[in-house]
Short mmCIF file of C-alpha atoms in Angstrom, two decimals:
data_model
loop_
_atom_site.label_atom_id
_atom_site.label_comp_id
_atom_site.label_asym_id
_atom_site.label_seq_id
_atom_site.Cartn_x
_atom_site.Cartn_y
_atom_site.Cartn_z
CA MET A 99 104.68 80.57 85.64
CA GLY A 100 105.22 83.53 88.01
CA LEU A 101 104.41 87.10 87.26
CA SER A 102 104.15 88.36 83.68
CA LEU A 103 106.63 90.88 82.34
CA SER A 104 104.08 93.66 82.78
CA CYS A 105 103.65 92.83 86.45
CA ARG A 106 107.39 92.46 87.06
CA ARG A 107 108.07 95.80 85.42
CA PHE A 108 105.54 97.53 87.61
CA ILE A 109 107.21 96.19 90.73
CA VAL A 110 110.76 97.16 89.73
CA MET A 111 110.39 100.00 87.21
CA ALA A 112 111.48 102.58 89.75
CA LEU A 113 114.23 100.59 91.45
CA PRO A 114 116.88 103.31 91.09
CA VAL A 115 114.66 105.65 93.08
CA VAL A 116 113.01 103.38 95.59
CA CYS A 117 115.56 100.71 96.49
CA SER A 118 116.13 102.41 99.81
CA LEU A 119 112.40 102.62 100.45
CA TRP A 120 111.95 98.93 101.19
CA LEU A 121 112.99 99.62 104.74
CA PRO A 122 109.81 99.95 106.81
CA ALA A 123 108.63 103.45 107.66
CA TYR A 124 108.20 102.53 111.32
CA ALA A 125 110.70 103.92 113.78
CA GLY A 126 109.49 102.24 116.95
CA ALA A 127 106.52 104.54 117.62
CA THR A 128 103.00 103.13 117.72
CA ARG A 129 101.04 103.88 114.59
CA SER A 130 97.28 103.95 114.08
CA ILE A 131 95.70 103.04 110.76
CA GLU A 132 92.10 103.96 110.05
CA HIS A 133 90.13 101.51 107.92
CA ALA A 134 86.56 100.63 106.96
CA LEU A 135 85.66 99.12 110.34
CA GLY A 136 87.68 101.20 112.76
CA GLU A 137 91.30 101.66 113.70
CA ALA A 138 94.26 99.30 113.96
CA ARG A 139 97.35 100.03 116.05
CA PHE A 140 100.84 98.80 115.22
CA GLU A 141 103.94 98.94 117.37
CA HIS A 142 106.27 97.63 114.68
CA SER A 143 106.29 96.86 110.98
CA PRO A 144 104.17 93.76 110.33
CA GLU A 145 106.08 90.73 109.12
CA ARG A 146 103.58 87.88 109.44
CA ILE A 147 100.75 88.94 107.19
CA VAL A 148 97.50 87.08 106.52
CA THR A 149 95.35 88.11 103.54
CA LEU A 150 91.69 87.10 103.53
CA HIS A 151 90.75 88.57 100.16
CA GLN A 152 92.12 87.92 96.67
CA GLY A 153 92.82 91.61 96.08
CA ALA A 154 94.78 91.75 99.32
CA THR A 155 96.94 88.80 98.25
CA ASP A 156 97.57 90.44 94.87
CA SER A 157 98.46 93.73 96.58
CA ALA A 158 100.78 92.09 99.09
CA LEU A 159 102.77 90.38 96.36
CA ALA A 160 102.88 93.58 94.31
CA LEU A 161 104.53 95.29 97.30
CA GLY A 162 107.08 92.54 97.70
CA LEU A 163 105.48 91.14 100.84
CA ALA A 164 105.39 87.43 101.66
CA PRO A 165 102.09 86.53 103.36
CA VAL A 166 102.19 83.57 105.73
CA GLY A 167 98.51 82.78 105.11
CA VAL A 168 96.10 83.39 102.24
CA VAL A 169 92.59 82.34 101.28
CA GLU A 170 92.11 79.96 98.38
CA SER A 171 91.25 81.21 94.93
CA TRP A 172 87.83 80.70 93.36
CA LEU A 173 89.34 79.10 90.24
CA GLU A 174 92.71 77.45 89.54
CA ARG A 175 92.90 76.29 93.14
CA PRO A 176 94.60 76.61 95.43
CA MET A 177 95.80 79.93 93.95
CA TYR A 178 95.47 81.73 90.65
CA ARG A 179 98.28 80.88 88.28
CA TYR A 180 99.35 84.49 87.87
CA LEU A 181 100.13 84.65 91.62
CA ARG A 182 100.88 81.05 92.55
CA ASP A 183 104.62 80.92 91.96
CA SER A 184 105.19 84.24 93.71
CA LEU A 185 103.84 83.03 97.03
CA PRO A 186 106.42 81.93 99.59
CA THR A 187 107.08 78.25 100.07
CA GLY A 188 104.97 76.88 102.89
CA VAL A 189 102.27 79.54 102.74
CA ARG A 190 99.16 78.33 104.60
CA TYR A 191 95.85 78.16 102.73
CA LEU A 192 92.98 79.20 104.99
CA GLY A 193 89.87 78.15 103.09
CA LEU A 194 87.64 80.42 101.04
CA GLU A 195 87.42 84.14 101.68
CA THR A 196 83.73 83.71 102.53
CA GLN A 197 84.56 81.36 105.42
CA PRO A 198 88.22 81.53 106.45
CA ASP A 199 89.50 79.10 109.06
CA LEU A 200 89.92 81.40 112.06
CA GLU A 201 91.63 78.73 114.14
CA ALA A 202 94.26 78.34 111.42
CA VAL A 203 94.61 82.12 111.21
CA ALA A 204 95.31 82.31 114.94
CA GLY A 205 97.76 79.42 114.68
CA LEU A 206 99.89 81.45 112.27
CA ALA A 207 100.45 84.13 114.94
CA PRO A 208 100.05 86.97 112.43
CA ASP A 209 100.86 90.58 113.18
CA LEU A 210 98.59 91.89 110.40
CA ILE A 211 95.32 90.58 108.95
CA VAL A 212 93.82 92.17 105.85
CA GLY A 213 90.22 91.64 104.77
CA VAL A 214 87.29 93.46 103.21
CA ARG A 215 84.13 94.75 104.85
CA TYR A 216 81.49 92.90 102.84
CA ARG A 217 83.19 89.54 103.45
CA HIS A 218 84.50 89.85 106.97
CA ALA A 219 82.48 92.41 108.94
CA ASP A 220 80.87 89.67 111.03
CA VAL A 221 84.18 88.08 112.04
CA TYR A 222 86.11 91.33 112.40
CA PRO A 223 85.77 91.36 116.23
CA LEU A 224 87.34 87.89 116.38
CA LEU A 225 90.04 88.74 113.84
CA SER A 226 91.01 91.92 115.67
CA ARG A 227 91.54 89.89 118.84
CA ILE A 228 93.99 87.65 116.98
CA ALA A 229 96.06 90.50 115.48
CA PRO A 230 95.77 94.08 114.26
CA THR A 231 93.25 93.87 111.41
CA VAL A 232 92.51 96.31 108.60
CA MET A 233 89.44 96.13 106.38
CA ALA A 234 89.04 97.61 102.92
CA GLU A 235 85.72 99.30 102.22
CA THR A 236 85.09 97.46 98.95
CA ALA A 237 86.62 94.58 97.05
CA HIS A 238 86.49 96.50 93.76
CA ASP A 239 88.77 99.44 94.54
CA PHE A 240 92.22 97.97 93.97
CA GLU A 241 93.90 101.36 94.35
CA ALA A 242 92.45 101.84 97.84
CA MET A 243 93.47 98.28 98.75
CA LEU A 244 97.04 98.91 97.64
CA GLU A 245 97.17 102.16 99.60
CA LEU A 246 95.75 100.45 102.70
CA MET A 247 98.26 97.62 102.43
CA GLY A 248 101.09 100.09 101.93
CA GLU A 249 100.05 102.17 104.93
CA ALA A 250 99.67 99.15 107.21
CA THR A 251 103.11 97.77 106.29
CA GLY A 252 105.04 101.03 106.04
CA ARG A 253 105.35 100.77 102.27
CA GLU A 254 103.33 103.82 101.29
CA ARG A 255 105.97 105.07 98.88
CA GLN A 256 106.18 101.75 97.04
CA ALA A 257 102.40 101.72 96.69
CA GLU A 258 102.40 105.26 95.32
CA VAL A 259 105.11 104.41 92.78
CA GLN A 260 102.93 101.62 91.40
CA LEU A 261 99.82 103.78 91.39
CA GLU A 262 101.62 106.55 89.51
CA ALA A 263 102.77 104.01 86.94
CA TRP A 264 99.18 102.72 86.65
CA ARG A 265 97.83 106.23 86.06
CA GLU A 266 100.40 106.77 83.33
CA ARG A 267 99.26 103.57 81.62
CA VAL A 268 95.63 104.67 81.89
CA GLN A 269 96.41 107.98 80.21
CA ASP A 270 98.48 106.26 77.53
CA PHE A 271 95.65 103.86 76.70
CA ARG A 272 93.06 106.65 76.62
CA CYS A 273 95.22 108.64 74.22
CA ARG A 274 95.93 105.71 71.91
CA VAL A 275 92.42 104.28 71.78
CA SER A 276 90.99 107.75 71.11
CA ALA A 277 93.43 108.28 68.27
CA ARG A 278 92.74 104.82 66.85
CA LEU A 279 88.93 105.01 66.96
CA GLY A 280 88.46 108.70 66.22
CA ASP A 281 84.79 109.63 66.16
CA ALA A 282 83.89 106.10 67.34
CA TRP A 283 85.42 106.92 70.74
CA PRO A 284 84.34 106.73 73.49
CA GLN A 285 82.77 103.32 73.08
CA SER A 286 79.97 101.92 75.16
CA VAL A 287 80.84 98.49 76.54
CA SER A 288 78.98 95.73 78.35
CA VAL A 289 80.65 93.33 80.79
CA VAL A 290 78.95 89.93 80.73
CA SER A 291 79.50 86.66 82.57
CA PHE A 292 77.87 83.43 81.41
CA ARG A 293 76.91 81.08 84.25
CA GLY A 294 75.37 77.63 84.31
CA ASP A 295 71.75 78.82 84.52
CA HIS A 296 71.83 82.58 83.86
CA VAL A 297 73.91 85.44 82.51
CA ARG A 298 75.23 88.30 84.63
CA LEU A 299 75.35 91.82 83.25
CA TYR A 300 77.63 93.98 85.39
CA TYR A 301 76.88 97.58 86.30
CA ASP A 302 79.72 97.65 88.83
CA GLY A 303 82.74 95.58 89.79
CA PHE A 304 86.49 95.39 89.36
CA ALA A 305 86.49 95.41 85.54
CA ARG A 306 83.66 97.91 85.24
CA ARG A 307 85.51 100.44 87.38
CA ILE A 308 88.70 100.06 85.36
CA LEU A 309 86.75 100.54 82.13
CA ASP A 310 85.32 103.74 83.62
CA GLN A 311 88.84 104.98 84.32
CA LEU A 312 89.87 104.21 80.77
CA GLY A 313 87.06 106.33 79.35
CA PHE A 314 84.62 103.67 78.13
CA ARG A 315 80.94 104.53 78.46
CA ARG A 316 78.21 102.57 80.19
CA PRO A 317 75.33 101.72 77.86
CA ALA A 318 71.94 103.24 78.54
CA GLY A 319 70.15 101.30 81.27
CA GLN A 320 73.37 100.08 82.94
CA GLU A 321 73.74 102.93 85.41
CA GLY A 322 71.72 101.20 88.11
CA ALA A 323 72.81 100.66 91.70
CA GLY A 324 74.35 97.42 92.83
CA TRP A 325 76.61 94.98 91.04
CA GLY A 326 74.25 94.45 88.09
CA VAL A 327 71.46 92.12 87.03
CA LYS A 328 70.87 88.44 86.36
CA LEU A 329 69.41 87.64 82.95
CA VAL A 330 67.50 84.36 83.05
CA SER A 331 65.69 84.62 79.73
CA ARG A 332 67.12 85.07 76.25
CA GLU A 333 64.47 87.71 75.66
CA ARG A 334 66.64 89.94 77.89
CA LEU A 335 69.57 89.81 75.47
CA PRO A 336 68.93 93.37 74.18
CA ALA A 337 69.99 94.62 77.65
CA MET A 338 73.58 93.86 76.56
CA GLU A 339 73.45 96.27 73.61
CA ALA A 340 76.75 98.15 73.35
CA ASP A 341 79.52 99.05 70.92
CA ALA A 342 81.61 96.20 72.36
CA ILE A 343 80.95 93.31 74.74
CA PHE A 344 83.50 91.67 77.03
CA VAL A 345 82.55 88.14 78.02
CA PHE A 346 84.08 85.94 80.71
CA MET A 347 82.99 82.50 81.85
CA ARG A 348 84.28 79.47 83.68
CA ASP A 349 85.42 76.30 81.96
CA ASP A 350 82.32 74.25 82.75
CA PRO A 351 80.08 72.13 80.47
CA ALA A 352 76.88 73.74 81.73
CA VAL A 353 78.29 77.20 81.12
CA ALA A 354 79.47 76.25 77.64
CA GLU A 355 76.02 74.87 76.78
CA LEU A 356 74.20 77.98 77.97
CA HIS A 357 76.65 80.15 76.04
CA ARG A 358 76.04 78.11 72.88
CA GLU A 359 72.26 78.40 73.25
CA TRP A 360 72.22 82.12 73.95
CA THR A 361 74.69 83.12 71.24
CA ALA A 362 72.73 81.13 68.64
CA HIS A 363 69.59 83.17 69.39
CA PRO A 364 68.49 85.81 66.84
CA LEU A 365 68.48 88.49 69.54
CA TRP A 366 72.17 87.85 70.19
CA GLN A 367 72.91 87.98 66.49
CA SER A 368 71.13 91.33 66.24
CA LEU A 369 73.33 93.02 68.86
CA GLY A 370 75.48 95.78 67.39
CA ALA A 371 78.70 94.46 68.95
CA VAL A 372 78.03 91.02 67.46
CA LYS A 373 77.33 92.43 64.00
CA ARG A 374 80.56 94.42 64.06
CA GLY A 375 82.65 91.56 65.44
CA ARG A 376 83.41 93.29 68.73
CA VAL A 377 82.65 90.58 71.26
CA TYR A 378 85.74 89.56 73.21
CA LEU A 379 86.34 86.57 75.46
CA VAL A 380 88.43 87.69 78.43
CA ASP A 381 90.05 85.99 81.39
CA PRO A 382 87.60 85.55 84.31
CA VAL A 383 90.42 85.62 86.85
CA VAL A 384 91.82 88.90 85.58
CA TRP A 385 88.49 90.60 84.88
CA SER A 386 86.57 89.50 87.96
CA MET A 387 88.53 87.69 90.66
CA GLY A 388 92.08 89.02 90.94
CA ALA A 389 90.97 92.46 92.17
CA GLY A 390 94.48 93.85 92.68
CA ILE A 391 97.05 96.04 90.94
CA LEU A 392 98.70 93.06 89.24
CA ALA A 393 95.37 91.87 87.86
CA ALA A 394 94.53 95.42 86.76
CA ASN A 395 97.70 95.60 84.70
CA ARG A 396 96.93 92.23 83.11
CA LEU A 397 93.44 93.46 82.25
CA LEU A 398 94.96 96.50 80.59
CA ASP A 399 97.40 94.23 78.73
CA GLU A 400 94.38 92.44 77.25
CA LEU A 401 92.75 95.70 76.19
CA TYR A 402 95.89 96.90 74.42
CA GLY A 403 95.81 93.62 72.53
CA HIS A 404 92.10 93.61 71.71
CA TYR A 405 92.28 97.15 70.32
CA GLY A 406 95.52 96.59 68.44
CA LEU A 407 97.36 99.31 70.35
CA GLN A 408 101.08 99.57 70.91
CA ASP A 409 102.29 99.59 74.48
CA THR A 410 105.50 101.58 74.03
CA SER A 411 106.61 101.09 77.62
CA ASP A 412 107.40 97.43 76.76
CA ARG A 413 104.99 96.15 79.36
CA ARG A 414 103.88 93.36 77.08
CA ASP A 415 106.18 90.43 76.47
CA PRO A 416 105.50 88.97 72.98
CA ASP A 417 107.33 85.79 73.91
CA ARG A 418 105.60 85.12 77.20
CA ALA A 419 104.02 81.69 77.47
CA ASP A 420 101.22 82.58 79.86
CA SER A 421 98.21 83.73 77.89
CA PRO A 422 95.42 85.54 79.78
CA SER A 423 93.67 82.26 80.44
CA GLY A 424 96.83 80.57 81.66
CA GLN A 425 96.93 78.31 78.61
CA ASP A 426 99.65 78.08 76.00
CA SER A 427 99.56 81.10 73.69
CA ASP A 428 99.11 78.82 70.67
CA GLY A 429 96.28 76.84 72.28
CA PRO A 430 92.55 76.93 71.54
CA GLU A 431 91.84 79.69 74.07
CA ARG A 432 93.81 82.13 71.92
CA ASP A 433 91.45 81.43 69.03
CA LEU A 434 88.45 82.26 71.22
CA GLN A 435 89.61 85.65 72.45
CA VAL A 436 87.48 87.29 69.78
CA LEU A 437 84.20 85.40 69.87
CA ASP A 438 82.61 86.91 66.80
CA ARG A 439 84.68 88.89 64.31
CA ARG A 440 83.35 89.16 60.77
CA GLY A 441 85.99 91.10 58.95
CA ASP A 442 85.16 94.46 60.51
CA GLU A 443 88.41 96.29 61.29
CA TRP A 444 89.10 99.14 63.63
CA PRO A 445 89.50 102.56 62.03
CA HIS A 446 93.21 103.17 61.52
CA GLY A 447 93.84 106.39 63.39
CA GLU A 448 97.30 107.61 64.33
CA ASP A 449 98.34 106.87 67.89
CA GLU A 450 102.07 107.40 67.62
CA THR A 451 101.90 110.83 69.27
CA CYS A 452 100.80 109.42 72.62
#
């Protein structure tokens, strides 16, 4: 499958300017990189890179790097479909990011290891003895991860080109959605994940932070600290109240059954987003697990589609076969992208001036 058109464009959109920049920024001098757990020193541009977090793998591929070792994905194993075909042949899978195989890491003789504090703080001393190791502060800040990866590999300029392109897309979306919705903008949105025995309502996370950038509001009561809250009783359904609800869930019978039970409940039916037909099924990989610049652009692709907005930079490919869920675009998943639409249409504002 490989990368979507939107992802490919973001990697090459500035080729006339940056072709010469793919040469490493190192000139033989030792460099020091500060990161969440200390400082890493490099005497040359890293070539054998190991990524121990999904966002690091995404970022490496976005920068044109070819990691020799990566951790397995949480779904679509061994690697998410949107990244799988872009990995080099023979890449070594190192187990899950929560428990990477350190012996296998050492066996790869890496010259750069990239992880994240909350996953790898305990093993950082061991990792740093294997190779120079940099740790991101959080898994949710894909921009900081891209910058860290760029700095560690001498590809700062390439990282900045992609971040500038991302910021332009953010501003374009904000302009178009505001024009389309008029007085109904900004919208409050809830991010919800159905699990086998509970529902998660996210106050923070990869998707939540992108939605903040795009200008969406957090509903009242969702400004709390931490990642969010587990809802174990259907009586807690009113906590999801918002103008729109984005739902992601794994393809699992227990999850499907819980989703069926909860969405049949009168409290679900009374939610404003449900009444107005603004509940959207989104890709769990893109909205929760990818955690990199490529995933962020795919998430934004979905939002352009859900809100019926034109992406004039041609970042969307109408003929692409890979739908957000990785299924055929004419398959059943496409029919489920809007979970509950009852004829309510978006206000038709004018967004052609953006």
